[in-house]
mmCIF file of C-alpha atoms in Angstrom:
data_model
loop_
_atom_site.group_PDB
_atom_site.id
_atom_site.type_symbol
_atom_site.label_atom_id
_atom_site.label_comp_id
_atom_site.label_asym_id
_atom_site.label_seq_id
_atom_site.Cartn_x
_atom_site.Cartn_y
_atom_site.Cartn_z
ATOM 1 C CA TRP A 1 204.664 169.182 109.620
ATOM 2 C CA HIS A 2 201.879 170.075 112.017
ATOM 3 C CA ASP A 3 201.755 173.692 110.895
ATOM 4 C CA MET A 4 201.937 172.770 107.206
ATOM 5 C CA CYS A 5 199.055 170.267 107.497
ATOM 6 C CA ASN A 6 196.878 172.779 109.322
ATOM 7 C CA LYS A 7 197.652 175.364 106.637
ATOM 8 C CA LEU A 8 196.679 172.948 103.857
ATOM 9 C CA ILE A 9 193.442 172.051 105.617
ATOM 10 C CA LYS A 10 192.620 175.713 106.089
ATOM 11 C CA GLN A 11 193.188 176.349 102.364
ATOM 12 C CA LYS A 12 190.854 173.509 101.484
ATOM 13 C CA GLU A 13 188.140 174.739 103.832
ATOM 14 C CA THR A 14 188.138 178.171 102.194
ATOM 15 C CA ASN A 15 188.442 176.954 98.615
ATOM 16 C CA PRO A 16 185.036 177.539 96.962
ATOM 17 C CA ILE A 17 185.785 175.062 94.144
ATOM 18 C CA ASN A 18 187.030 172.081 96.105
ATOM 19 C CA LYS A 19 186.022 172.290 99.729
ATOM 20 C CA TYR A 20 187.688 170.131 102.301
ATOM 21 C CA GLN A 21 185.736 167.061 103.407
ATOM 22 C CA PRO A 22 187.086 164.878 106.244
ATOM 23 C CA THR A 23 187.959 161.370 105.185
ATOM 24 C CA PRO A 24 185.646 158.756 106.803
ATOM 25 C CA ARG A 25 187.204 157.035 109.793
ATOM 26 C CA TYR A 26 189.138 153.915 108.793
ATOM 27 C CA GLN A 27 187.401 150.807 110.069
ATOM 28 C CA ASN A 28 189.498 147.758 110.766
ATOM 29 C CA PRO A 29 187.733 144.680 109.267
ATOM 30 C CA GLN A 30 188.203 142.959 112.642
ATOM 31 C CA GLU A 31 185.961 145.587 114.278
ATOM 32 C CA LYS A 32 182.967 143.986 112.547
ATOM 33 C CA SER A 33 183.485 140.798 114.483
ATOM 34 C CA LYS A 34 183.459 142.756 117.772
ATOM 35 C CA LEU A 35 179.814 143.678 117.259
ATOM 36 C CA VAL A 36 177.446 142.075 119.770
ATOM 37 C CA LYS A 37 174.877 140.100 117.748
ATOM 38 C CA LEU A 38 172.158 138.000 119.390
ATOM 39 C CA ASN A 39 170.296 135.177 117.649
ATOM 40 C CA ILE A 40 167.345 134.643 120.030
ATOM 41 C CA ALA A 41 165.162 131.487 119.897
ATOM 42 C CA CYS A 42 167.645 130.187 117.361
ATOM 43 C CA GLY A 43 166.882 126.482 117.360
ATOM 44 C CA PRO A 44 169.321 124.856 114.885
ATOM 45 C CA ASN A 45 169.337 128.059 112.746
ATOM 46 C CA ILE A 46 172.925 129.072 113.509
ATOM 47 C CA PHE A 47 174.643 131.538 111.213
ATOM 48 C CA PRO A 48 178.141 130.738 109.868
ATOM 49 C CA TYR A 49 179.642 134.073 110.847
ATOM 50 C CA SER A 50 181.673 135.212 113.829
ATOM 51 C CA GLY A 51 180.307 137.255 116.697
ATOM 52 C CA TRP A 52 176.858 135.693 117.056
ATOM 53 C CA ILE A 53 175.619 134.657 120.506
ATOM 54 C CA ASN A 54 172.858 132.068 120.101
ATOM 55 C CA TYR A 55 170.044 131.533 122.625
ATOM 56 C CA ASP A 56 167.264 128.974 122.833
ATOM 57 C CA HIS A 57 165.258 127.384 125.633
ATOM 58 C CA ALA A 58 166.066 123.861 124.321
ATOM 59 C CA ASP A 59 169.435 122.057 124.538
ATOM 60 C CA PHE A 60 170.964 121.861 121.045
ATOM 61 C CA ASN A 61 174.453 120.894 122.136
ATOM 62 C CA GLN A 62 174.073 117.414 120.669
ATOM 63 C CA TYR A 63 173.347 118.939 117.278
ATOM 64 C CA PHE A 64 176.311 121.307 117.536
ATOM 65 C CA ASN A 65 178.615 118.430 118.529
ATOM 66 C CA PHE A 66 177.395 116.613 115.415
ATOM 67 C CA ILE A 67 178.341 119.592 113.276
ATOM 68 C CA ARG A 68 181.761 119.812 114.916
ATOM 69 C CA THR A 69 182.690 116.136 114.671
ATOM 70 C CA ILE A 70 181.169 114.852 111.451
ATOM 71 C CA GLN A 71 183.832 114.329 108.793
ATOM 72 C CA THR A 72 181.830 115.192 105.632
ATOM 73 C CA ASP A 73 179.020 117.468 104.555
ATOM 74 C CA ASN A 74 177.548 114.883 102.183
ATOM 75 C CA GLY A 75 173.759 114.922 102.333
ATOM 76 C CA MET A 76 173.530 118.194 104.252
ATOM 77 C CA PRO A 77 171.206 121.009 103.039
ATOM 78 C CA ASP A 78 173.018 124.108 101.822
ATOM 79 C CA HIS A 79 172.619 126.133 105.062
ATOM 80 C CA GLN A 80 173.999 123.239 107.104
ATOM 81 C CA LYS A 81 176.935 122.837 104.713
ATOM 82 C CA LYS A 82 177.824 126.492 105.279
ATOM 83 C CA LEU A 83 177.753 126.005 109.027
ATOM 84 C CA TRP A 84 179.873 122.839 108.754
ATOM 85 C CA ASN A 85 182.485 124.617 106.629
ATOM 86 C CA TYR A 86 182.505 127.543 109.050
ATOM 87 C CA VAL A 87 183.239 125.169 111.959
ATOM 88 C CA GLN A 88 185.831 123.226 109.979
ATOM 89 C CA GLN A 89 187.704 126.494 109.317
ATOM 90 C CA GLY A 90 187.871 127.216 113.041
ATOM 91 C CA GLY A 91 184.662 129.194 113.499
ATOM 92 C CA GLU A 92 183.097 128.999 116.942
ATOM 93 C CA ILE A 93 179.486 128.455 117.893
ATOM 94 C CA GLN A 94 178.505 130.482 120.956
ATOM 95 C CA TYR A 95 175.363 128.948 122.422
ATOM 96 C CA GLN A 96 173.567 129.310 125.752
ATOM 97 C CA GLN A 97 170.245 127.959 126.937
ATOM 98 C CA HIS A 98 167.895 130.806 127.774
ATOM 99 C CA ASN A 99 164.148 131.233 127.556
ATOM 100 C CA MET A 100 163.192 134.337 125.604
ATOM 101 C CA THR A 101 160.396 135.067 128.084
ATOM 102 C CA GLN A 102 162.980 135.731 130.795
ATOM 103 C CA PRO A 103 165.131 138.893 131.127
ATOM 104 C CA PHE A 104 168.546 138.827 129.470
ATOM 105 C CA THR A 105 170.347 140.125 132.553
ATOM 106 C CA GLN A 106 173.680 138.999 131.079
ATOM 107 C CA HIS A 107 173.462 141.898 128.653
ATOM 108 C CA PRO A 108 173.527 145.401 130.238
ATOM 109 C CA ASP A 109 171.489 148.334 128.934
ATOM 110 C CA GLU A 110 172.613 149.563 125.467
ATOM 111 C CA SER A 111 175.244 146.868 125.021
ATOM 112 C CA VAL A 112 173.968 144.999 121.935
ATOM 113 C CA ASP A 113 174.291 146.016 118.241
ATOM 114 C CA TYR A 114 171.916 143.617 116.527
ATOM 115 C CA ILE A 115 169.190 141.158 117.548
ATOM 116 C CA TYR A 116 167.686 138.499 115.292
ATOM 117 C CA VAL A 117 164.443 136.696 116.155
ATOM 118 C CA GLY A 118 163.355 134.262 113.431
ATOM 119 C CA ARG A 119 159.837 132.856 113.501
ATOM 120 C CA ALA A 120 159.474 133.061 117.283
ATOM 121 C CA ILE A 121 157.604 136.242 118.312
ATOM 122 C CA GLU A 122 154.319 134.564 117.298
ATOM 123 C CA HIS A 123 154.847 131.953 120.044
ATOM 124 C CA LEU A 124 154.538 134.545 122.847
ATOM 125 C CA SER A 125 151.246 135.626 124.403
ATOM 126 C CA PRO A 126 150.361 139.011 122.865
ATOM 127 C CA ILE A 127 149.176 140.711 126.045
ATOM 128 C CA HIS A 128 151.999 139.935 128.457
ATOM 129 C CA GLN A 129 155.005 138.075 127.048
ATOM 130 C CA MET A 130 155.369 139.727 123.634
ATOM 131 C CA PRO A 131 155.385 143.378 124.871
ATOM 132 C CA ALA A 132 157.827 142.489 127.672
ATOM 133 C CA PHE A 133 160.184 140.756 125.205
ATOM 134 C CA LEU A 134 160.177 143.668 122.777
ATOM 135 C CA LYS A 135 160.935 146.104 125.603
ATOM 136 C CA GLU A 136 163.792 143.853 126.709
ATOM 137 C CA CYS A 137 165.232 143.926 123.202
ATOM 138 C CA HIS A 138 164.931 147.703 123.167
ATOM 139 C CA ARG A 139 166.708 147.903 126.544
ATOM 140 C CA MET A 140 169.654 145.798 125.360
ATOM 141 C CA LEU A 141 170.185 147.561 122.039
ATOM 142 C CA LYS A 142 172.536 150.492 121.649
ATOM 143 C CA PRO A 143 171.091 153.703 120.174
ATOM 144 C CA GLY A 144 170.825 152.957 116.468
ATOM 145 C CA GLY A 145 170.839 149.227 117.124
ATOM 146 C CA ILE A 146 168.587 146.981 115.043
ATOM 147 C CA LEU A 147 166.053 144.321 115.915
ATOM 148 C CA ARG A 148 165.222 142.023 112.929
ATOM 149 C CA MET A 149 162.286 139.611 113.108
ATOM 150 C CA THR A 150 160.393 137.299 110.820
ATOM 151 C CA THR A 151 156.893 136.098 111.607
ATOM 152 C CA PRO A 152 153.837 134.819 109.661
ATOM 153 C CA ASP A 153 152.050 137.691 107.898
ATOM 154 C CA LEU A 154 148.365 137.575 108.900
ATOM 155 C CA GLN A 155 147.194 139.971 106.133
ATOM 156 C CA LEU A 156 149.063 137.978 103.470
ATOM 157 C CA LEU A 157 147.455 134.722 104.649
ATOM 158 C CA ILE A 158 143.961 136.251 104.687
ATOM 159 C CA ASP A 159 144.423 137.716 101.213
ATOM 160 C CA ALA A 160 145.691 134.354 99.874
ATOM 161 C CA PHE A 161 142.698 132.553 101.333
ATOM 162 C CA ASN A 162 140.179 135.076 99.973
ATOM 163 C CA SER A 163 141.733 134.789 96.507
ATOM 164 C CA SER A 164 141.904 130.950 96.629
ATOM 165 C CA GLN A 165 145.745 130.979 96.507
ATOM 166 C CA MET A 166 146.672 128.922 99.548
ATOM 167 C CA ASP A 167 148.415 126.414 97.251
ATOM 168 C CA LYS A 168 151.218 128.926 96.623
ATOM 169 C CA PHE A 169 152.675 128.095 99.976
ATOM 170 C CA ASP A 170 152.907 124.333 99.287
ATOM 171 C CA ASP A 171 156.641 124.258 98.584
ATOM 172 C CA ASP A 172 157.471 125.487 102.124
ATOM 173 C CA GLN A 173 155.116 123.125 103.944
ATOM 174 C CA PRO A 174 154.985 119.448 105.026
ATOM 175 C CA GLU A 175 153.063 116.802 103.086
ATOM 176 C CA TYR A 176 149.938 117.012 105.204
ATOM 177 C CA TYR A 177 149.561 120.665 104.220
ATOM 178 C CA LYS A 178 149.662 119.922 100.495
ATOM 179 C CA LYS A 179 146.779 117.436 100.850
ATOM 180 C CA ALA A 180 144.595 119.827 102.894
ATOM 181 C CA CYS A 181 141.678 121.955 101.716
ATOM 182 C CA PRO A 182 142.084 125.792 101.636
ATOM 183 C CA SER A 183 140.475 126.390 105.059
ATOM 184 C CA GLU A 184 142.634 123.711 106.656
ATOM 185 C CA LYS A 185 145.728 125.242 105.053
ATOM 186 C CA LEU A 186 144.854 128.634 106.469
ATOM 187 C CA SER A 187 144.357 127.118 109.912
ATOM 188 C CA TYR A 188 147.665 125.214 109.773
ATOM 189 C CA LEU A 189 149.628 128.328 108.919
ATOM 190 C CA MET A 190 147.806 130.589 111.395
ATOM 191 C CA PHE A 191 148.093 128.258 114.373
ATOM 192 C CA GLY A 192 151.382 126.518 113.504
ATOM 193 C CA ALA A 193 150.490 123.585 115.759
ATOM 194 C CA GLY A 194 151.245 120.651 113.471
ATOM 195 C CA GLY A 195 154.300 119.295 115.297
ATOM 196 C CA GLU A 196 154.191 115.750 116.639
ATOM 197 C CA ASN A 197 154.847 116.934 120.183
ATOM 198 C CA CYS A 198 152.270 119.751 120.133
ATOM 199 C CA THR A 199 149.386 118.731 122.375
ATOM 200 C CA GLN A 200 146.913 120.444 124.683
ATOM 201 C CA GLN A 201 149.312 119.712 127.574
ATOM 202 C CA ASN A 202 152.351 120.854 125.589
ATOM 203 C CA TYR A 203 151.186 123.581 123.229
ATOM 204 C CA GLU A 204 153.921 124.651 120.768
ATOM 205 C CA GLY A 205 151.754 126.581 118.339
ATOM 206 C CA HIS A 206 151.184 130.280 117.690
ATOM 207 C CA PHE A 207 149.558 132.637 120.189
ATOM 208 C CA ASN A 208 149.362 135.618 117.856
ATOM 209 C CA LEU A 209 149.952 136.700 114.259
ATOM 210 C CA PHE A 210 150.848 140.176 113.050
ATOM 211 C CA THR A 211 150.009 142.470 110.176
ATOM 212 C CA LYS A 212 152.386 145.315 109.380
ATOM 213 C CA THR A 213 150.018 147.664 111.181
ATOM 214 C CA SER A 214 149.886 145.650 114.405
ATOM 215 C CA MET A 215 153.675 145.064 114.255
ATOM 216 C CA ASP A 216 154.277 148.791 113.907
ATOM 217 C CA ARG A 217 152.100 149.421 116.956
ATOM 218 C CA ALA A 218 153.858 146.819 119.040
ATOM 219 C CA LEU A 219 157.338 148.081 118.149
ATOM 220 C CA GLU A 220 156.338 151.713 118.747
ATOM 221 C CA LYS A 221 154.978 150.834 122.195
ATOM 222 C CA ALA A 222 158.307 149.141 122.956
ATOM 223 C CA GLY A 223 160.148 152.353 122.132
ATOM 224 C CA PHE A 224 161.474 151.726 118.634
ATOM 225 C CA SER A 225 161.684 154.792 116.399
ATOM 226 C CA LYS A 226 161.675 153.297 112.887
ATOM 227 C CA THR A 227 160.456 150.132 111.126
ATOM 228 C CA VAL A 228 161.318 148.855 107.654
ATOM 229 C CA TYR A 229 159.901 145.789 105.914
ATOM 230 C CA TYR A 230 161.642 143.464 103.436
ATOM 231 C CA GLN A 231 160.400 140.793 101.029
ATOM 232 C CA GLU A 232 163.687 139.089 100.155
ATOM 233 C CA ALA A 233 166.371 137.435 102.266
ATOM 234 C CA GLY A 234 169.563 139.474 102.655
ATOM 235 C CA GLN A 235 167.838 142.884 102.401
ATOM 236 C CA GLY A 236 168.318 145.079 105.444
ATOM 237 C CA LEU A 237 169.571 148.346 106.909
ATOM 238 C CA ASN A 238 173.167 147.084 107.021
ATOM 239 C CA GLU A 239 175.310 144.185 105.869
ATOM 240 C CA ILE A 240 174.508 142.049 108.922
ATOM 241 C CA ALA A 241 171.176 141.235 107.266
ATOM 242 C CA GLN A 242 173.214 139.184 104.747
ATOM 243 C CA GLU A 243 174.505 136.939 107.515
ATOM 244 C CA VAL A 244 171.129 135.740 108.802
ATOM 245 C CA ARG A 245 168.906 133.010 107.356
ATOM 246 C CA ASP A 246 165.278 134.078 107.023
ATOM 247 C CA GLU A 247 162.887 131.162 106.745
ATOM 248 C CA GLY A 248 159.308 131.046 105.466
ATOM 249 C CA LEU A 249 159.329 134.391 103.666
ATOM 250 C CA SER A 250 156.708 133.115 101.208
ATOM 251 C CA HIS A 251 154.083 133.663 103.955
ATOM 252 C CA SER A 252 155.942 135.877 106.450
ATOM 253 C CA LEU A 253 156.798 139.467 107.015
ATOM 254 C CA CYS A 254 160.370 140.511 107.702
ATOM 255 C CA VAL A 255 160.881 143.700 109.727
ATOM 256 C CA GLU A 256 163.841 145.642 111.056
ATOM 257 C CA ALA A 257 163.211 148.085 113.902
ATOM 258 C CA VAL A 258 165.725 150.752 114.912
ATOM 259 C CA LYS A 259 166.253 152.020 118.449
#
């Protein structure tokens, strides 16, 4: 059998009409769940798919216990219903408290396949914390690994203000935004400091906003070799992009960077 198979392969290789092409390696569907996927600064934005390790500086265990123990999904928004159904079917939520400004020493070099950071990079200081965080993501990712981020798009906001189109973001914003004048709306979206607990002593707003140009520069300095931008949720370099939940895309940029 061995000799016969080798002979057939040799014939295919030398056949000018129908050359031999190796069949792609079979991938067991379970291998997908073995990928190491990090959801950093997750808040309550947990994805209903296996394999995700969720990190945030705050303690969300009470919220996760609520999802695990509540008996019905009545009244839940769609994304929460999906998470509830995932848990009811035996899906696990892996969650650890960790501040994104600190090194992720629990993940060795080149040990992570995919990192998601939704609406968080703008909360880091642009001179010190942001570059260090991007380098830490690059360190953890395997060659070919992907970092996906969403963040408010500074150029888009400026263009909307200059063309008197700040109202187009109303549907994504709280009531106070809808009642504001254009300059107030621009300020609210740029600084993101409208939370009840955001004060001078406890600042929870934005430190920095990106354009595609400044994002490219930051990712290149961190060592990433390629950046791709998307306008719609679910678009991405591989199918993992369909698992994440991108928020605020009406006024945000969505980027995937490849190591």
